Each structure stands twice: as structure tokens, then as C-alpha cells.
Amino acid sequence: MQNTIHMEILPQPDDITCGPTCLHAVYNYYEDERNLMQVIREVPKLADGGTLAVLLGLHALENGYDATLYTYDVKVFDPTWFRSAAQVDLSAKLNEQIKHKSGKKIRFASEAYLRFLGLGGRITFEDLKPSLIRRLLKHDTPILTGLCSTYLYRTAREIEQGNRMIYDDIRGVPVGHFVVLCGYNMEEKTARVADPLMPNPVSDTQIYEVELNHLICSIMLGILTFDANLLVITPSRQRRGRH
């Protein structure tokens, strides 16, 4: 059994715009035609470049979409917050966390999650299994995911030199990346990936297949750069009513 979503994705203009380029592709999938450079300008950036899945989700919420994050980022979210059947006040937990942790990136991420929740975004904690990916994709819903591209591509770690990243297996660090999942093949145990990086180290095209277990490892290792999330964006009822 397999399911394929027709996904078109543009090449990312530079090393740090993979996230907005993936978001643009999701908007385009929903027949919401936007200018890529405008989306890039509107999505907030991190001080060291790039963005976070939650910031992409915020942009979607602000533009009439529903957004759900399946998070594996235990740097920000404690697993016990999701353990009880009783509803935990995630906003209260995040506010309390901000008082006790001084790291700039975790504070920035926590504040972004607070805004995400305030706009109606949903955050859930569920084991990342092939069945979860298949369940989401079989409803023809693309999945925007942050992951570790160093592991996905099996390349050397990278270091910034001038205005670009270069491979350096000694001085380099793991690098985060965003792609869109747009299909699966149960018999082959693969997922279809729409990748904004072109050229990329694993395929001559931007749409290619990845073994599911390898993909899952890549997503989980996204925690190294605060990227271990699945972001599911769907048109809200109000937006659907405009079409």
C-alpha cells in the first residue's frame, strides 16, 4: 500500500531559508499562492540564522490555518507534561520554565511556543513511529518536519566559512534542516520527501524516497538544533469557506 501527495517545492535561495521554502510549498499545495521571498521575509529568524518549526506554525496560524506540532524536543518540553490524562496547562509550564532557564535559545523557543498556543496552535507528544507518519499522510496532509540533515544525508558535519557552510568532519557541527513529507510506501518501508535543498547530497531531484527508520532517526536527532518536531498545517474552517 502506498500514498503519494503531489507536492511541488522550489529550491531554497540560500543556506538558511529551508523552513520558509517548505512552508511556501505547503501553502502552494493548498492552492494558496504566495511569493516565496515574501514568506521568507515574514517568517521570524533566529539570531544565528534559520528558524524553528514553531515559528513556521505561527505564520500559518496568523494566515488562517490550523497548526499542530508533534514534538520530540525534550529540551523545551518535559515528557511528564504529557503523561497524565488530565490536561496540563502547557502555557503555565512554559512560563515557569522561562523563569528558571537562562539560555537565550530555550527562552526564545519557549516564548514562541507560548504565542503558538495563544493563537490556538496544538502541541502533542506521541511516539514517532512509521504508523504515525502513515496515519497523517493517508489523509493527504503533508508533514513539514525539522530534522538533522547531517544524519539524513550521512554527510560530514559543517562549519560556517564566510557566508556559507562547508563540510568539515573535525571542526564541524550537526546541521538542522526542514523538509516536507509527502507520501509513503508500506511495502518498501519508505517515505517520500520534498527537499528544498538543490542540489542535495542524496538525490538528483528534490523529490525522493527515504527509508522510514532512517528518516525517524533524522527527525529525532533534530533535537540538537531544536528541530525535532512534526508540523501539520491544514486550512481552518474559515479559510476552507473562502474557496
mmCIF file of C-alpha atoms in Angstrom:
data_model
loop_
_atom_site.group_PDB
_atom_site.id
_atom_site.type_symbol
_atom_site.label_atom_id
_atom_site.label_comp_id
_atom_site.label_asym_id
_atom_site.label_seq_id
_atom_site.Cartn_x
_atom_site.Cartn_y
_atom_site.Cartn_z
ATOM 1 C CA MET A 1 0.000 0.000 0.000
ATOM 2 C CA GLN A 2 1.228 3.475 -0.796
ATOM 3 C CA ASN A 3 0.017 7.056 -0.753
ATOM 4 C CA THR A 4 1.524 9.930 -2.672
ATOM 5 C CA ILE A 5 0.734 13.611 -2.314
ATOM 6 C CA HIS A 6 1.530 15.760 -5.324
ATOM 7 C CA MET A 7 3.985 18.281 -3.905
ATOM 8 C CA GLU A 8 5.950 20.973 -5.695
ATOM 9 C CA ILE A 9 8.773 22.736 -3.910
ATOM 10 C CA LEU A 10 11.121 25.489 -5.025
ATOM 11 C CA PRO A 11 14.860 25.451 -4.322
ATOM 12 C CA GLN A 12 15.739 27.376 -1.177
ATOM 13 C CA PRO A 13 17.513 30.638 -2.089
ATOM 14 C CA ASP A 14 20.306 30.221 0.487
ATOM 15 C CA ASP A 15 21.570 28.044 3.350
ATOM 16 C CA ILE A 16 19.145 29.387 5.972
ATOM 17 C CA THR A 17 15.785 29.551 4.171
ATOM 18 C CA CYS A 18 14.795 25.870 4.072
ATOM 19 C CA GLY A 19 11.994 26.414 6.611
ATOM 20 C CA PRO A 20 10.115 29.221 4.824
ATOM 21 C CA THR A 21 10.647 27.434 1.484
ATOM 22 C CA CYS A 22 8.944 24.324 2.892
ATOM 23 C CA LEU A 23 6.147 26.465 4.327
ATOM 24 C CA HIS A 24 5.682 28.086 0.912
ATOM 25 C CA ALA A 25 5.367 24.607 -0.628
ATOM 26 C CA VAL A 26 2.649 23.646 1.876
ATOM 27 C CA TYR A 27 0.743 26.851 1.145
ATOM 28 C CA ASN A 28 1.039 26.132 -2.569
ATOM 29 C CA TYR A 29 -0.295 22.606 -2.009
ATOM 30 C CA TYR A 30 -3.430 24.166 -0.520
ATOM 31 C CA GLU A 31 -3.726 26.432 -3.597
ATOM 32 C CA ASP A 32 -2.657 29.442 -1.549
ATOM 33 C CA GLU A 33 -0.281 31.075 -3.996
ATOM 34 C CA ARG A 34 2.251 33.313 -2.315
ATOM 35 C CA ASN A 35 5.557 34.848 -3.246
ATOM 36 C CA LEU A 36 8.417 32.824 -1.781
ATOM 37 C CA MET A 37 10.522 35.867 -0.922
ATOM 38 C CA GLN A 38 7.584 37.424 0.912
ATOM 39 C CA VAL A 39 7.159 34.282 3.039
ATOM 40 C CA ILE A 40 10.894 34.338 3.786
ATOM 41 C CA ARG A 41 10.671 37.971 4.890
ATOM 42 C CA GLU A 42 7.644 37.327 7.101
ATOM 43 C CA VAL A 43 8.898 34.251 8.977
ATOM 44 C CA PRO A 44 10.962 35.252 12.036
ATOM 45 C CA LYS A 45 14.605 34.197 12.056
ATOM 46 C CA LEU A 46 16.923 33.043 14.788
ATOM 47 C CA ALA A 47 19.860 35.230 15.726
ATOM 48 C CA ASP A 48 22.267 32.651 14.282
ATOM 49 C CA GLY A 49 20.190 32.105 11.127
ATOM 50 C CA GLY A 50 17.430 29.711 10.210
ATOM 51 C CA THR A 51 14.125 29.363 12.006
ATOM 52 C CA LEU A 52 12.080 26.965 14.145
ATOM 53 C CA ALA A 53 9.061 24.826 13.292
ATOM 54 C CA VAL A 54 7.013 26.731 15.858
ATOM 55 C CA LEU A 55 7.757 29.994 14.030
ATOM 56 C CA LEU A 56 6.552 28.432 10.785
ATOM 57 C CA GLY A 57 3.446 27.298 12.640
ATOM 58 C CA LEU A 58 2.892 30.822 13.951
ATOM 59 C CA HIS A 59 2.976 32.191 10.420
ATOM 60 C CA ALA A 60 0.372 29.606 9.370
ATOM 61 C CA LEU A 61 -1.893 30.424 12.330
ATOM 62 C CA GLU A 62 -1.661 34.131 11.550
ATOM 63 C CA ASN A 63 -2.715 33.409 7.963
ATOM 64 C CA GLY A 64 -5.884 31.425 8.610
ATOM 65 C CA TYR A 65 -4.572 27.880 9.063
ATOM 66 C CA ASP A 66 -4.775 25.347 11.853
ATOM 67 C CA ALA A 67 -1.445 24.014 13.106
ATOM 68 C CA THR A 68 -0.458 21.032 15.239
ATOM 69 C CA LEU A 69 3.056 20.268 16.455
ATOM 70 C CA TYR A 70 4.070 16.729 17.318
ATOM 71 C CA THR A 71 7.098 17.497 19.442
ATOM 72 C CA TYR A 72 10.086 15.390 20.465
ATOM 73 C CA ASP A 73 12.060 18.366 21.739
ATOM 74 C CA VAL A 74 12.730 17.430 25.363
ATOM 75 C CA LYS A 75 14.971 20.486 25.638
ATOM 76 C CA VAL A 76 11.784 22.542 25.762
ATOM 77 C CA PHE A 77 9.042 20.092 26.757
ATOM 78 C CA ASP A 78 9.235 17.778 29.744
ATOM 79 C CA PRO A 79 7.657 14.385 28.945
ATOM 80 C CA THR A 80 5.748 14.430 32.245
ATOM 81 C CA TRP A 81 3.737 17.397 30.990
ATOM 82 C CA PHE A 82 2.008 14.966 28.617
ATOM 83 C CA ARG A 83 1.842 11.877 30.848
ATOM 84 C CA SER A 84 -1.452 12.445 32.624
ATOM 85 C CA ALA A 85 -4.851 12.110 31.017
ATOM 86 C CA ALA A 86 -5.730 15.359 32.774
ATOM 87 C CA GLN A 87 -4.996 18.446 30.698
ATOM 88 C CA VAL A 88 -1.734 20.099 31.735
ATOM 89 C CA ASP A 89 -1.515 23.851 31.311
ATOM 90 C CA LEU A 90 1.412 23.980 28.876
ATOM 91 C CA SER A 91 1.445 27.776 28.901
ATOM 92 C CA ALA A 92 1.862 27.821 32.678
ATOM 93 C CA LYS A 93 4.674 25.265 32.458
ATOM 94 C CA LEU A 94 6.475 27.234 29.749
ATOM 95 C CA ASN A 95 6.148 30.490 31.690
ATOM 96 C CA GLU A 96 7.570 28.804 34.776
ATOM 97 C CA GLN A 97 10.412 27.325 32.734
ATOM 98 C CA ILE A 98 11.364 30.751 31.395
ATOM 99 C CA LYS A 99 11.898 31.927 34.987
ATOM 100 C CA HIS A 100 14.443 29.191 35.678
ATOM 101 C CA LYS A 101 16.390 28.727 32.440
ATOM 102 C CA SER A 102 18.680 31.451 31.192
ATOM 103 C CA GLY A 103 19.750 30.092 27.791
ATOM 104 C CA LYS A 104 18.762 32.541 25.056
ATOM 105 C CA LYS A 105 17.601 29.903 22.593
ATOM 106 C CA ILE A 106 15.417 27.953 25.016
ATOM 107 C CA ARG A 107 13.843 31.179 26.269
ATOM 108 C CA PHE A 108 13.233 32.325 22.694
ATOM 109 C CA ALA A 109 11.725 28.938 21.777
ATOM 110 C CA SER A 110 9.560 28.840 24.917
ATOM 111 C CA GLU A 111 8.192 32.317 24.201
ATOM 112 C CA ALA A 112 7.420 31.287 20.605
ATOM 113 C CA TYR A 113 5.529 28.226 21.838
ATOM 114 C CA LEU A 114 3.530 30.466 24.170
ATOM 115 C CA ARG A 115 2.471 32.619 21.214
ATOM 116 C CA PHE A 116 1.687 29.479 19.221
ATOM 117 C CA LEU A 117 -0.614 28.181 21.960
ATOM 118 C CA GLY A 118 -2.185 31.615 22.384
ATOM 119 C CA LEU A 119 -3.209 31.628 18.722
ATOM 120 C CA GLY A 120 -4.870 28.246 19.003
ATOM 121 C CA GLY A 121 -1.998 26.001 17.945
ATOM 122 C CA ARG A 122 -1.961 22.466 19.334
ATOM 123 C CA ILE A 123 1.063 20.665 20.784
ATOM 124 C CA THR A 124 1.047 16.909 21.285
ATOM 125 C CA PHE A 125 3.528 14.269 22.398
ATOM 126 C CA GLU A 126 3.238 10.880 20.649
ATOM 127 C CA ASP A 127 5.791 8.197 19.882
ATOM 128 C CA LEU A 128 7.321 8.798 16.465
ATOM 129 C CA LYS A 129 6.570 5.592 14.603
ATOM 130 C CA PRO A 130 6.060 4.785 10.928
ATOM 131 C CA SER A 131 2.368 4.320 11.737
ATOM 132 C CA LEU A 132 2.076 7.959 12.880
ATOM 133 C CA ILE A 133 3.623 9.245 9.658
ATOM 134 C CA ARG A 134 1.388 6.989 7.569
ATOM 135 C CA ARG A 135 -1.701 7.996 9.543
ATOM 136 C CA LEU A 136 -1.136 11.671 8.860
ATOM 137 C CA LEU A 137 -0.188 11.251 5.213
ATOM 138 C CA LYS A 138 -3.090 8.988 4.292
ATOM 139 C CA HIS A 139 -5.390 11.972 4.862
ATOM 140 C CA ASP A 140 -3.460 13.791 2.102
ATOM 141 C CA THR A 141 -1.911 16.122 4.677
ATOM 142 C CA PRO A 142 1.748 16.995 4.055
ATOM 143 C CA ILE A 143 4.054 16.998 7.085
ATOM 144 C CA LEU A 144 6.605 19.776 7.490
ATOM 145 C CA THR A 145 9.405 18.424 9.648
ATOM 146 C CA GLY A 146 12.628 19.660 11.176
ATOM 147 C CA LEU A 147 15.459 17.161 11.311
ATOM 148 C CA CYS A 148 19.228 16.689 11.366
ATOM 149 C CA SER A 149 20.434 16.934 7.778
ATOM 150 C CA THR A 150 23.869 15.654 8.799
ATOM 151 C CA TYR A 151 22.245 12.326 9.649
ATOM 152 C CA LEU A 152 19.677 12.406 6.840
ATOM 153 C CA TYR A 153 22.358 12.901 4.187
ATOM 154 C CA ARG A 154 25.108 10.988 6.057
ATOM 155 C CA THR A 155 27.491 13.812 5.297
ATOM 156 C CA ALA A 156 30.286 15.362 7.318
ATOM 157 C CA ARG A 157 29.361 17.919 9.921
ATOM 158 C CA GLU A 158 29.559 21.535 8.790
ATOM 159 C CA ILE A 159 31.198 24.798 9.765
ATOM 160 C CA GLU A 160 30.422 28.338 8.675
ATOM 161 C CA GLN A 161 33.032 29.916 6.425
ATOM 162 C CA GLY A 162 32.311 33.369 5.103
ATOM 163 C CA ASN A 163 28.646 33.411 4.117
ATOM 164 C CA ARG A 164 28.249 29.684 3.550
ATOM 165 C CA MET A 165 28.502 26.343 5.293
ATOM 166 C CA ILE A 166 31.260 23.902 4.308
ATOM 167 C CA TYR A 167 31.849 20.294 5.291
ATOM 168 C CA ASP A 168 34.457 19.737 7.997
ATOM 169 C CA ASP A 169 34.455 16.371 9.763
ATOM 170 C CA ILE A 170 36.711 17.671 12.558
ATOM 171 C CA ARG A 171 35.590 21.229 13.334
ATOM 172 C CA GLY A 172 32.049 20.891 12.033
ATOM 173 C CA VAL A 173 28.792 20.633 13.988
ATOM 174 C CA PRO A 174 25.485 18.857 13.181
ATOM 175 C CA VAL A 175 23.172 20.936 10.999
ATOM 176 C CA GLY A 176 19.383 21.274 11.127
ATOM 177 C CA HIS A 177 17.134 21.300 8.087
ATOM 178 C CA PHE A 178 13.460 21.321 7.064
ATOM 179 C CA VAL A 179 11.760 19.079 4.514
ATOM 180 C CA VAL A 180 8.159 18.165 3.666
ATOM 181 C CA LEU A 181 6.967 14.547 3.866
ATOM 182 C CA CYS A 182 4.541 13.846 1.038
ATOM 183 C CA GLY A 183 3.984 10.126 0.740
ATOM 184 C CA TYR A 184 4.857 6.632 1.900
ATOM 185 C CA ASN A 185 5.244 3.097 0.576
ATOM 186 C CA MET A 186 4.386 0.389 3.109
ATOM 187 C CA GLU A 187 5.914 -2.439 1.075
ATOM 188 C CA GLU A 188 9.239 -0.645 0.643
ATOM 189 C CA LYS A 189 9.036 0.971 4.119
ATOM 190 C CA THR A 190 9.943 4.357 2.703
ATOM 191 C CA ALA A 191 8.679 7.914 2.922
ATOM 192 C CA ARG A 192 8.613 10.436 0.105
ATOM 193 C CA VAL A 193 10.491 13.663 0.856
ATOM 194 C CA ALA A 194 10.217 17.071 -0.790
ATOM 195 C CA ASP A 195 13.550 18.734 -0.091
ATOM 196 C CA PRO A 196 14.185 22.453 -0.702
ATOM 197 C CA LEU A 197 17.958 21.927 -0.929
ATOM 198 C CA MET A 198 19.056 21.675 -4.544
ATOM 199 C CA PRO A 199 21.485 20.223 -5.326
ATOM 200 C CA ASN A 200 21.411 17.896 -2.331
ATOM 201 C CA PRO A 201 23.780 15.058 -1.407
ATOM 202 C CA VAL A 202 21.361 12.143 -1.854
ATOM 203 C CA SER A 203 19.285 12.811 -4.973
ATOM 204 C CA ASP A 204 19.402 14.460 -8.370
ATOM 205 C CA THR A 205 15.873 15.717 -7.752
ATOM 206 C CA GLN A 206 14.082 17.476 -4.922
ATOM 207 C CA ILE A 207 11.540 14.655 -4.508
ATOM 208 C CA TYR A 208 12.997 11.326 -3.362
ATOM 209 C CA GLU A 209 12.412 8.291 -1.142
ATOM 210 C CA VAL A 210 13.965 7.752 2.297
ATOM 211 C CA GLU A 211 13.894 4.568 4.362
ATOM 212 C CA LEU A 212 11.397 5.248 7.168
ATOM 213 C CA ASN A 213 13.573 4.181 10.079
ATOM 214 C CA HIS A 214 16.425 6.357 8.822
ATOM 215 C CA LEU A 215 14.040 9.291 8.473
ATOM 216 C CA ILE A 216 12.750 8.808 12.022
ATOM 217 C CA CYS A 217 16.308 8.824 13.393
ATOM 218 C CA SER A 218 16.985 12.028 11.457
ATOM 219 C CA ILE A 219 13.901 13.701 12.934
ATOM 220 C CA MET A 220 14.724 12.658 16.492
ATOM 221 C CA LEU A 221 18.295 13.927 16.133
ATOM 222 C CA GLY A 222 16.813 17.273 15.164
ATOM 223 C CA ILE A 223 16.784 17.938 18.910
ATOM 224 C CA LEU A 224 20.427 19.007 18.506
ATOM 225 C CA THR A 225 19.149 22.181 16.826
ATOM 226 C CA PHE A 226 15.671 22.498 18.430
ATOM 227 C CA ASP A 227 14.190 20.978 15.249
ATOM 228 C CA ALA A 228 12.708 17.666 16.475
ATOM 229 C CA ASN A 229 9.087 18.369 15.512
ATOM 230 C CA LEU A 230 6.426 17.378 13.010
ATOM 231 C CA LEU A 231 4.332 20.365 11.941
ATOM 232 C CA VAL A 232 0.926 19.603 10.428
ATOM 233 C CA ILE A 233 -0.786 22.578 8.794
ATOM 234 C CA THR A 234 -4.339 22.414 7.479
ATOM 235 C CA PRO A 235 -6.746 25.120 6.275
ATOM 236 C CA SER A 236 -9.046 26.333 9.027
ATOM 237 C CA ARG A 237 -12.814 26.176 8.546
ATOM 238 C CA GLN A 238 -12.882 29.898 7.750
ATOM 239 C CA ARG A 239 -10.178 29.540 5.114
ATOM 240 C CA ARG A 240 -11.859 26.495 3.561
ATOM 241 C CA GLY A 241 -15.041 28.538 3.338
ATOM 242 C CA ARG A 242 -13.304 31.131 1.174
ATOM 243 C CA HIS A 243 -12.625 28.620 -1.598
#
